[in-house]
Coordinates of C-alpha atoms and ligand atoms in Angstrom, one line a residue:
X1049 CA -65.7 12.5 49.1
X1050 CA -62.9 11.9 46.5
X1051 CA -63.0 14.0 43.0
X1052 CA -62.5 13.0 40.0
X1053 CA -59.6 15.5 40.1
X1054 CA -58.1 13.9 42.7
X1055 CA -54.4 14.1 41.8
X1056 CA -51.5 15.7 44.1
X1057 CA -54.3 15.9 46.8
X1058 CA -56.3 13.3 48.0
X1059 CA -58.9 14.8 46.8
X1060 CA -61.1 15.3 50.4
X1061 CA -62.5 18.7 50.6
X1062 CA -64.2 20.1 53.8
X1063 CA -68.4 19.6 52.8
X1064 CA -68.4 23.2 53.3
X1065 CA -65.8 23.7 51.1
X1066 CA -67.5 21.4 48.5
X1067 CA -70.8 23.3 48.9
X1068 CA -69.5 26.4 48.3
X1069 CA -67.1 25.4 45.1
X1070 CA -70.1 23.7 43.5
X1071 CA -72.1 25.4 40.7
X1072 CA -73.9 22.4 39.9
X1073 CA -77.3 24.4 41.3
X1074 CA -77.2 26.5 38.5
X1075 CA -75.0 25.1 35.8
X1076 CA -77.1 22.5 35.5
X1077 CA -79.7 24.4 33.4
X1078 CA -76.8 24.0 30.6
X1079 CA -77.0 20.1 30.6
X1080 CA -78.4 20.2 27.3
X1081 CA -75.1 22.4 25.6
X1082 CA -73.0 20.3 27.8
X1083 CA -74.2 16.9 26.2
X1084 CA -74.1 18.3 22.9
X1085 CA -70.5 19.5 23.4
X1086 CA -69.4 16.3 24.5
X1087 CA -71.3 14.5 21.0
X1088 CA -69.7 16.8 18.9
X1089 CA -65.9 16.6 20.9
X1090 CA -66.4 12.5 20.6
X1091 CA -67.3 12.5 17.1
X1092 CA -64.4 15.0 16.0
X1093 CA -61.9 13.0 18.2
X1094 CA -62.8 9.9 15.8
X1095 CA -62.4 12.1 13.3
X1096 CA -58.9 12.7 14.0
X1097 CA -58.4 9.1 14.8
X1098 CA -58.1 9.8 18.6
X1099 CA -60.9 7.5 19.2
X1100 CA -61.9 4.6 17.7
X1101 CA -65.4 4.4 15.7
X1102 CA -67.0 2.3 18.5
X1103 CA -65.6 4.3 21.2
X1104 CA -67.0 6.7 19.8
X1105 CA -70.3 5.3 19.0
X1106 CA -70.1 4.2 22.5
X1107 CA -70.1 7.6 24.0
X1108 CA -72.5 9.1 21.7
X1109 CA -74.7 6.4 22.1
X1110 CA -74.2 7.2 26.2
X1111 CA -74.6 10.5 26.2
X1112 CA -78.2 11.0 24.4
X1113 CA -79.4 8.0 26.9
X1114 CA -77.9 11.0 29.5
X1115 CA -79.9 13.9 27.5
X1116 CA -83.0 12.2 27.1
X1117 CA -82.8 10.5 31.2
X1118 CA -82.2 14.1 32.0
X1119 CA -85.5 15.5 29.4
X1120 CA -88.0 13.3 30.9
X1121 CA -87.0 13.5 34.4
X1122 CA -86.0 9.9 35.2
X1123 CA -82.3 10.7 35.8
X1124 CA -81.6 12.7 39.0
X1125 CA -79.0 14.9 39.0
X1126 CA -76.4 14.1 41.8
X1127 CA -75.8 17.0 43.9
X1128 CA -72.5 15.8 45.0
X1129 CA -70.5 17.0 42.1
X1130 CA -68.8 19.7 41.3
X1131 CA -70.9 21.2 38.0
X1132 CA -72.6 19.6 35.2
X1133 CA -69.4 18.9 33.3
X1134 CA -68.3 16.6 35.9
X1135 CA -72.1 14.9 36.3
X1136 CA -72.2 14.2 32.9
X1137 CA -69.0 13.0 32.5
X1138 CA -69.2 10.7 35.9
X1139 CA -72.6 9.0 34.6
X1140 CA -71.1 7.9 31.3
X1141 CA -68.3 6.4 33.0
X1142 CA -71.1 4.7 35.8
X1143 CA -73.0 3.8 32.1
X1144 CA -70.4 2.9 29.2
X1145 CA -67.4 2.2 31.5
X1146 CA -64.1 2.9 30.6
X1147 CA -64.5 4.8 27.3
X1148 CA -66.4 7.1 29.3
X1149 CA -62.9 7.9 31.0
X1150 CA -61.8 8.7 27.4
X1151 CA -64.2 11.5 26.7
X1152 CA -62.0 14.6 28.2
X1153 CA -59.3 14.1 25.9
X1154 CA -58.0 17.1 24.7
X1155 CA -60.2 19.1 26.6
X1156 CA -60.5 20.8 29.7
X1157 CA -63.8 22.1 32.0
X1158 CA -61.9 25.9 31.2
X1159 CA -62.9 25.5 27.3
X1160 CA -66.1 23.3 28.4
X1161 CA -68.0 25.7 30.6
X1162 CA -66.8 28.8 27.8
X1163 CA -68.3 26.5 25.0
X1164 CA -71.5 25.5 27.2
X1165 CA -72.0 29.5 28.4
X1166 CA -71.9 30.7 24.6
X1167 CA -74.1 27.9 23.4
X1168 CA -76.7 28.9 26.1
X1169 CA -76.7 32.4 26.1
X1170 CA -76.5 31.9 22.0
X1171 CA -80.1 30.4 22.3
X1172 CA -80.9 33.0 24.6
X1173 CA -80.1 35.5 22.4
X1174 CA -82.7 34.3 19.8
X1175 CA -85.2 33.5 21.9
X1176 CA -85.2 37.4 23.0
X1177 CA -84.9 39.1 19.8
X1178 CA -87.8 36.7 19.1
X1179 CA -89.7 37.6 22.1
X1180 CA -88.8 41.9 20.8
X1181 CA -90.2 41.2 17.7
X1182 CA -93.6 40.0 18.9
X1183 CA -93.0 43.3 21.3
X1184 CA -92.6 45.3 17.9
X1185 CA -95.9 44.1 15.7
X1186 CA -98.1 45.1 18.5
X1187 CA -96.5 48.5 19.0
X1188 CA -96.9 48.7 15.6
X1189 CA -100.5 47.8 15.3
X1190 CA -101.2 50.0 18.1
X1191 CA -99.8 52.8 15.7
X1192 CA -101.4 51.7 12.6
X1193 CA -104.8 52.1 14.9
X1194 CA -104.1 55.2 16.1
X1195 CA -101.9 57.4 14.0
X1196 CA -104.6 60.0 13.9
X1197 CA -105.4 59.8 17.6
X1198 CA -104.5 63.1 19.3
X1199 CA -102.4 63.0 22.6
X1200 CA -100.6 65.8 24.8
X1201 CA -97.0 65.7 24.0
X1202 CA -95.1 66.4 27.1
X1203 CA -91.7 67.7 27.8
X1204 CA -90.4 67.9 31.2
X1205 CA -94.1 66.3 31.6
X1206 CA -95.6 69.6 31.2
X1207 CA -97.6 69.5 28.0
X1208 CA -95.6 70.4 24.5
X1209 CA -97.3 69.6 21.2
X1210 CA -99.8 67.7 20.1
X1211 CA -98.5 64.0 18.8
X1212 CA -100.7 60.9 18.0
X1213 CA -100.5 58.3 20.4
X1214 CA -99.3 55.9 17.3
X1215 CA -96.4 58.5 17.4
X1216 CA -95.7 57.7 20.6
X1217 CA -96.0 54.2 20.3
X1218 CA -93.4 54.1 17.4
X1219 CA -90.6 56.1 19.6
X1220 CA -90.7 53.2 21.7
X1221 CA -90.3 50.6 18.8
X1222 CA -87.1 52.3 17.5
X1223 CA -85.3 51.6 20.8
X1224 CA -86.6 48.1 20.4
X1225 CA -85.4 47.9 17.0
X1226 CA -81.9 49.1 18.4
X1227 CA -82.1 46.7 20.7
X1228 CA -82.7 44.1 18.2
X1229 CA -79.4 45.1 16.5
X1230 CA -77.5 45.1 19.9
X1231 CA -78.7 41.5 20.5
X1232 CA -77.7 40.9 16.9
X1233 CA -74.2 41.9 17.2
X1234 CA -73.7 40.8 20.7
X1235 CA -74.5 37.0 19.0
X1236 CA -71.7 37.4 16.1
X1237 CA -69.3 37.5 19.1
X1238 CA -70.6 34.4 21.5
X1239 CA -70.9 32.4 18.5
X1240 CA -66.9 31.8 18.5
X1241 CA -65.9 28.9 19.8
X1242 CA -63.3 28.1 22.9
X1243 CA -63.4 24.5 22.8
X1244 CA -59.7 23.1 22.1
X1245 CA -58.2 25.9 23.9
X1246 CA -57.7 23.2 26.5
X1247 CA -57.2 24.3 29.9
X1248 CA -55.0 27.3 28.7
X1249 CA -51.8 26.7 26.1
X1250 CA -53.5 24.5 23.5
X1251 CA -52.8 20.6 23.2
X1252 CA -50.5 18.7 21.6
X1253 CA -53.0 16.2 20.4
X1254 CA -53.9 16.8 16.5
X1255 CA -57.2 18.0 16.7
X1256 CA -59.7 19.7 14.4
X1257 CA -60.8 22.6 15.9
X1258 CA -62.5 24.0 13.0
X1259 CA -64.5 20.7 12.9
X1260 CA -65.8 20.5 16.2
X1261 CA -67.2 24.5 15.7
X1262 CA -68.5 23.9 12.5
X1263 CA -70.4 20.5 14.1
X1264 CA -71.8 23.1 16.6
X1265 CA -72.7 25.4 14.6
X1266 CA -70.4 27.8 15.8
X1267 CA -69.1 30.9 13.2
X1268 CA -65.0 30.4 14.1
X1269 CA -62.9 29.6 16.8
X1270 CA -61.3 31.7 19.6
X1271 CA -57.7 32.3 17.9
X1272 CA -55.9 32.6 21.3
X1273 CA -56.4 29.9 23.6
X1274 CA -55.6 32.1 26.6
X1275 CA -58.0 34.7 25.7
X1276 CA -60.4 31.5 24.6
X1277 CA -60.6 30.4 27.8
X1278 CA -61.0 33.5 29.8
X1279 CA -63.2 35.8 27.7
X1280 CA -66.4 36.7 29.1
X1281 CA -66.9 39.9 26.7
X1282 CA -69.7 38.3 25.3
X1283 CA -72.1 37.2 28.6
X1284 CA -70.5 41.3 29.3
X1285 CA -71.8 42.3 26.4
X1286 CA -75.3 40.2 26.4
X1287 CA -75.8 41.8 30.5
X1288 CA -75.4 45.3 28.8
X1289 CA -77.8 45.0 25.5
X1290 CA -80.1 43.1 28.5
X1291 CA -79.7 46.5 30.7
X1292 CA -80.5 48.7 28.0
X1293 CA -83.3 46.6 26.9
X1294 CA -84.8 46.9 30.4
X1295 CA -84.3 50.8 30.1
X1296 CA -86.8 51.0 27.3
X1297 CA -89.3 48.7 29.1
X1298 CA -88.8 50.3 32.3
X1299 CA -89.7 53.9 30.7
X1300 CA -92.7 52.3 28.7
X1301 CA -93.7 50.8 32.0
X1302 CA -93.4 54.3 33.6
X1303 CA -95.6 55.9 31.1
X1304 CA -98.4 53.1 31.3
X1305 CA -98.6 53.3 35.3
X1306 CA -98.9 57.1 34.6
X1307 CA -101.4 57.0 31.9
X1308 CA -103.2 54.5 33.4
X1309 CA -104.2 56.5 36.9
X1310 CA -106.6 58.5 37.6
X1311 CA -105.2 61.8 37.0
X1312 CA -104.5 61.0 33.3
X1313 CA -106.9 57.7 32.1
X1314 CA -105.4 57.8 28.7
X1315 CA -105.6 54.2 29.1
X1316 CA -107.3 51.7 31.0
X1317 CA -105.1 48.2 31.5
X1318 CA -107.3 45.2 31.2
X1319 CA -108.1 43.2 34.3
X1320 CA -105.8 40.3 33.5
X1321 CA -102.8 42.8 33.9
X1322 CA -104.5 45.0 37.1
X1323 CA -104.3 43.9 40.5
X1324 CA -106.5 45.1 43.3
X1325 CA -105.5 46.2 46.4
X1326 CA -106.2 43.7 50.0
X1327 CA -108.2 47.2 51.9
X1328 CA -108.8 49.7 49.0
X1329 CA -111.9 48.4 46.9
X1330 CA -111.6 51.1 43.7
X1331 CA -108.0 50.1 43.5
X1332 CA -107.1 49.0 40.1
X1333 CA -103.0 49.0 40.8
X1334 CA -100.6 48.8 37.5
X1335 CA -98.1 46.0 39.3
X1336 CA -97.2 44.2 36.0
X1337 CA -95.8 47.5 34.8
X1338 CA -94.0 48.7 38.7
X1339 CA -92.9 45.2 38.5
X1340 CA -90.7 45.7 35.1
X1341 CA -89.9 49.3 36.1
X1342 CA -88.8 47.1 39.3
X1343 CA -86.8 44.8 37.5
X1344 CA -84.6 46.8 35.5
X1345 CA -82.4 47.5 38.9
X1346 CA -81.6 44.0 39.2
X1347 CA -80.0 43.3 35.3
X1348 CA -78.1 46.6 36.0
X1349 CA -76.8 45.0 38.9
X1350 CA -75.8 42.2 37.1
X1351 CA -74.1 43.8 34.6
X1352 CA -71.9 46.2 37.7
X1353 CA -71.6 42.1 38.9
X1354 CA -70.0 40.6 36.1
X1355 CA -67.8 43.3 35.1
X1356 CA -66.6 43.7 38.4
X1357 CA -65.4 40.1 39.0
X1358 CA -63.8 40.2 35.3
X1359 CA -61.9 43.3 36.7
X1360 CA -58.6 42.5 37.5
X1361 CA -58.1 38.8 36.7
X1362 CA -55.0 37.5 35.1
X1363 CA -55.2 34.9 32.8
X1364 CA -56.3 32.9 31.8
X1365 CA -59.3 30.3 33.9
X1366 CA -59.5 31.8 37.4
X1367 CA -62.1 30.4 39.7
X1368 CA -64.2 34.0 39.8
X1369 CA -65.5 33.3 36.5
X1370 CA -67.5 30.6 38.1
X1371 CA -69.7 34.0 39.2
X1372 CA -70.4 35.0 35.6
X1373 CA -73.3 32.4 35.2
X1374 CA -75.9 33.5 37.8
X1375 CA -76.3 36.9 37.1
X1376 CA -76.7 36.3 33.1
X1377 CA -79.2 34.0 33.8
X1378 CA -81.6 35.9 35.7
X1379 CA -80.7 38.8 33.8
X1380 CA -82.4 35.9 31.0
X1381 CA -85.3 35.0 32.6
X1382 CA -85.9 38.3 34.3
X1383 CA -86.2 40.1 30.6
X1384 CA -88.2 37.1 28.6
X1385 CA -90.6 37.4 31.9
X1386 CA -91.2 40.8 31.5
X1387 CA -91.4 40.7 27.9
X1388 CA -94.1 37.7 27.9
X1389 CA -96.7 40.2 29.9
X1390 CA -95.5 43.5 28.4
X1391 CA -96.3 42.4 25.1
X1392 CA -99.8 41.1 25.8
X1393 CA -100.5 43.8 28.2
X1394 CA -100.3 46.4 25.5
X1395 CA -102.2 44.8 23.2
X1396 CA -104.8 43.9 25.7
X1397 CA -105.4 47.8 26.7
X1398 CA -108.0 50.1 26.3
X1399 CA -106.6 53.0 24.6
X1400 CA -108.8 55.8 26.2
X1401 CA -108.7 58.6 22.9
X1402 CA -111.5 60.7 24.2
X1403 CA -109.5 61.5 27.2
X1404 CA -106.3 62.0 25.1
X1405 CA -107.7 64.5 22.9
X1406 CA -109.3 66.5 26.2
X1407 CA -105.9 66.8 27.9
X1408 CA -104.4 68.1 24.3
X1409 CA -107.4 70.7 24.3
X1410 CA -106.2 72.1 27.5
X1411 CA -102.3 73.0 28.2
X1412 CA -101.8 75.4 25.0
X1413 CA -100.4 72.6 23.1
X1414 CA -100.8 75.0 19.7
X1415 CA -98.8 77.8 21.4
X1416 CA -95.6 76.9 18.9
X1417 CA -98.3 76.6 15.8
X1418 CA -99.3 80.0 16.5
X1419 CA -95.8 81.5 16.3
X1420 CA -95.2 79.3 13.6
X1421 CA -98.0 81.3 11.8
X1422 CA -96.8 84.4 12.5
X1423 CA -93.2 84.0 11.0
X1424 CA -94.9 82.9 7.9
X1425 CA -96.5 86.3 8.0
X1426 CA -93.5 87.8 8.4
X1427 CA -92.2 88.1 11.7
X1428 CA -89.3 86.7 13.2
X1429 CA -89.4 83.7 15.2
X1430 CA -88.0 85.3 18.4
X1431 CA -90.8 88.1 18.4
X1432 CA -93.5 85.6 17.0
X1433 CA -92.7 83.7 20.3
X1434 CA -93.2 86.5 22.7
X1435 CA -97.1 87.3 21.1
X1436 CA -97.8 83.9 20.9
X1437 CA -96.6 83.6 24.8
X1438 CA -98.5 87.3 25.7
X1439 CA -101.3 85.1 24.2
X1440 CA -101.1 82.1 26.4
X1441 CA -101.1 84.2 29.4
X1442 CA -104.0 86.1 29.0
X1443 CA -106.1 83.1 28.0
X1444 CA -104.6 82.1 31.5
X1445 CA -105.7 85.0 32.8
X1446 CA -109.1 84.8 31.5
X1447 CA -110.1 81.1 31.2
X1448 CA -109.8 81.0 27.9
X1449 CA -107.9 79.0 25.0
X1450 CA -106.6 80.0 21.9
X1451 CA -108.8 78.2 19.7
X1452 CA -112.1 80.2 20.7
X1453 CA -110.1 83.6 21.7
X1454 CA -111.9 86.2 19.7
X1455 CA -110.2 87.8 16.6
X1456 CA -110.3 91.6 18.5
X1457 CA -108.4 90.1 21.2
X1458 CA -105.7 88.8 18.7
X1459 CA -105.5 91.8 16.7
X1460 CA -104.7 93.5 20.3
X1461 CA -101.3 92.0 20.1
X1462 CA -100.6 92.0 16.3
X1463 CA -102.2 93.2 13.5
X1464 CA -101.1 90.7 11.4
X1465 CA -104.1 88.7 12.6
X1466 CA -106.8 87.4 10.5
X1467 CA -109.8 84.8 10.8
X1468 CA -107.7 82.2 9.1
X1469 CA -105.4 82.0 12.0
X1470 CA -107.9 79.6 13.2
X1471 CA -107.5 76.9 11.3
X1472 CA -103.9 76.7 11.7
X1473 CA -103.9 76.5 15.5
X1474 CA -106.4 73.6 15.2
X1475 CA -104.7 70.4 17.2
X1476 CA -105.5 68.3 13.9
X1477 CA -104.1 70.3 12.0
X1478 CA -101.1 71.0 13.9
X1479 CA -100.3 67.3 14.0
X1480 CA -100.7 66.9 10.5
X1481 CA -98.8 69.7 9.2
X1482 CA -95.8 68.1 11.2
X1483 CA -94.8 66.4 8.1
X1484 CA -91.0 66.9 8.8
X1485 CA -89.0 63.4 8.6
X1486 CA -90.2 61.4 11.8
X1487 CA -92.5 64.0 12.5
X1488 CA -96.0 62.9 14.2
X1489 CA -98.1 63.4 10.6
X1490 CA -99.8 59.9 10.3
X1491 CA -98.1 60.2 6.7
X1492 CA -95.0 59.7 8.8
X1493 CA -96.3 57.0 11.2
X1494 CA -97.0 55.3 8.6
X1495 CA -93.7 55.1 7.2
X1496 CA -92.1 54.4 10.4
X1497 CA -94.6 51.1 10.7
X1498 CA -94.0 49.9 7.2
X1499 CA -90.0 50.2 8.4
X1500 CA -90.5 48.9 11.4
X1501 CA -92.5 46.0 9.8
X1502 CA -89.8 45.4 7.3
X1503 CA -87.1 45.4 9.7
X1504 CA -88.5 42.4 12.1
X1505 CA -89.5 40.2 9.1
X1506 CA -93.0 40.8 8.2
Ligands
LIG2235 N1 -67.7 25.1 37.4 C1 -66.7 25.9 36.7 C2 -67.2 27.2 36.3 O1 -68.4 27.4 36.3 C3 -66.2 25.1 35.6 C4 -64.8 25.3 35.2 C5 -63.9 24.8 36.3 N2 -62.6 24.7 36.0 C6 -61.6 24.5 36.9 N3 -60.4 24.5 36.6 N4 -62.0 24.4 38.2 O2 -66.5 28.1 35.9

């Protein structure tokens, strides 16, 4: 079928061909930035006196009957064209006539499809940091609940130190909170804007564009056409905060599969986030939680996509940057799904504190406490160390712990020992003594809620 482009050629692509140029099936989720652009390019083009007041009332006029037609459904989107750009444009034309024709002054789809991209992923952007924050109270409820609740902490998964599970809870909300700030930066540089950059050099029409970002809401313009139209650092840049988000969730994910099975049962996921399995009648399968861990390998990919189309294109508009738009979208909808049943998820959990607290009574979790106590009596760490290990393994060797070892048994290894060592190898106390800046004290939970709490706004 002829294009609108039709020009030098006729115009009559191969139907293949047509299919496979089109990005109408997925740039059509930007109709709304596309209208919106066009309203705001109309009215700034009256502005300037390029179009008249009616023409322009005319298009504007046009174009929300488009938006609204395309809101509830009753306009169809034509599959036949090229992108969005090019439906839009065509049904004002079938609707308002010839003024319709007048609409891509001073503009080209190179600036429109930048403009539309930053205007979506813009929204995006919100609507995650939005979705993180709601993430972020109920990580930090679950610490304010439980910032005296004893857990195993692990290293290397063999078990460490005691921590409280609100502890825990509050190492994954700093990573959120840095992903907050990534998302935050990443939006100061989408929210530039290409339009007027033209196909490449500019125009020589006198436009405002200054006006037509400031009508968009839009923090400055791109300063170099060229680079206007062929930046993609920021749908780069939104892939990569997006990947590292999904890192977090992926290792939070991780831990709840692991505390949720049998051999740990710290907690116990509630049945509207457990699935069962077809043969296996006990099964009560963590799949939300595989299924983020799952996930993150596709918005990695997205991000190795992008970057390598961008690699090794001249300038300015090449046709490869048609590709940057699938991948960022999934990589959108794949994180705001994941973050919609994380969130809930976590705060629907049991959090199981009785088992906790047995698995940080066995594994020697006080064995660093116990040196601790024996520098302060004098010894040197590096000795300290060794008793405290000679310690461990005979309580391995006799199936006992340190916390009922008799005092004889102590004093074999060190005569410093006396009955108060007790008390200072207790778990509680252990924890609590941790009073060290972001140490697990629930003195120090405590402050990392209240910063946590300040820093998302509540
Ligand atoms: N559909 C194109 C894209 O997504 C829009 C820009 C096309 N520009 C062009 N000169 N063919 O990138």
């Amino acid at each position: 079928m002829a294009k609108m482009w039709a020009g030098v050629t006729a115009g009559n692509t191969d139907p293949l061909a047509d299919d496979f140029n089109s990005s109408l099936r997925f740039d059509k989720r930007m109709f709304r930035q596309d209208i919106t652009g066009s309203i705001a390019h109309a009215q700034m083009l009256a502005a300037k006196g390029i179009l008249s007041e009616d023409e322009r009332d005319a298009m504007t006029e046009g174009l929300a009957g488009i938006l609204e037609d395309l809101e509830t459904g009753t306009l169809a989107i034509d599959e036949n064209c090229e992108d969005i750009h090019m439906f839009v444009e065509q049904v004002l034309t079938e609707r308002i006539g010839e003024t319709g024709k007048k609409l891509h002054t001073a503009r080209s789809r190179n600036d429109q499809v930048a403009l539309d991209l930053r205007m979506y992923l813009r929204d995006e952007n919100d609507e995650i940091r939005g979705l993180i924050r709601e993430l972020l109270t109920v990580l930090a409820d679950l610490a304010e609940e439980h910032k005296e609740s004893i857990m195993p902490g692990y290293t290397h998964l063999q078990r460490a130190q005691p921590v409280s599970f609100g502890h825990h809870m509050m190492a994954y909300a700093m990573m959120l909170l840095r992903d907050l700030d990534r998302l935050k930066d990443c939006r100061k540089r989408t929210n530039v804007s290409p339009i007027g950059c033209c196909a490449l050099a500019g125009t020589t029409y006198e436009t405002d564009r200054v006006l037509e970002a400031g009508l968009l809401g839009f923090d400055g313009i791109a300063l170099n056409s060229m680079d206007g139209v062929s930046d993609r650092d920021f749908a780069v840049e939104m892939l990569s905060a997006l990947a590292v988000l999904m890192m977090h969730l992926s290792r939070l994910s991780e831990e709840l599969i692991l505390w949720a099975s049998w051999e740990f049962r710290f907690i116990t996921l509630s049945d509207a986030y457990t699935t069962g399995s077809s043969i296996m009648p006990q099964k009560r399968n963590a799949d939300m939680a595989e299924l983020i861990r799952g996930k993150t390998g596709r918005v990695y990919g997205e991000l190795m996509g992008l970057l390598t189309t961008l690699k090794g294109l001249p300038l300015a508009y090449n046709k490869d940057m048609q590709e940057d738009k699938e991948g960022v979208f999934d990589a959108c909808d794949t994180v705001k799904m994941c973050l919609r049943v994380l969130t809930p998820m976590l705060q629907s959990m049991q959090v199981n504190t009785g088992n906790m607290l047995l698995a940080a009574q066995k594994g020697f979790l006080n064995a660093t406490d116990l040196a601790d106590w024996l520098v302060k009596k004098g010894l040197p760490f590096r000795t300290a160390y060794k008793i405290s290990g000679q310690l461990v393994r005979r309580c391995m060797e006799t199936g006992q712990v340190l916390e009922t070892l008799p005092l004889e048994t102590y004093r074999e290894f060190s005569e410093l020992f006396d009955g108060d060592v007790y008390a200072a190898i207790d778990l509680r106390t252990c924890m609590e003594k941790r009073i060290s800046e972001g140490g697990t004290s629930a003195a120090s939970v405590e402050k990392q809620i209240a910063f946590v709490r300040k820093e998302i706004g509540e």
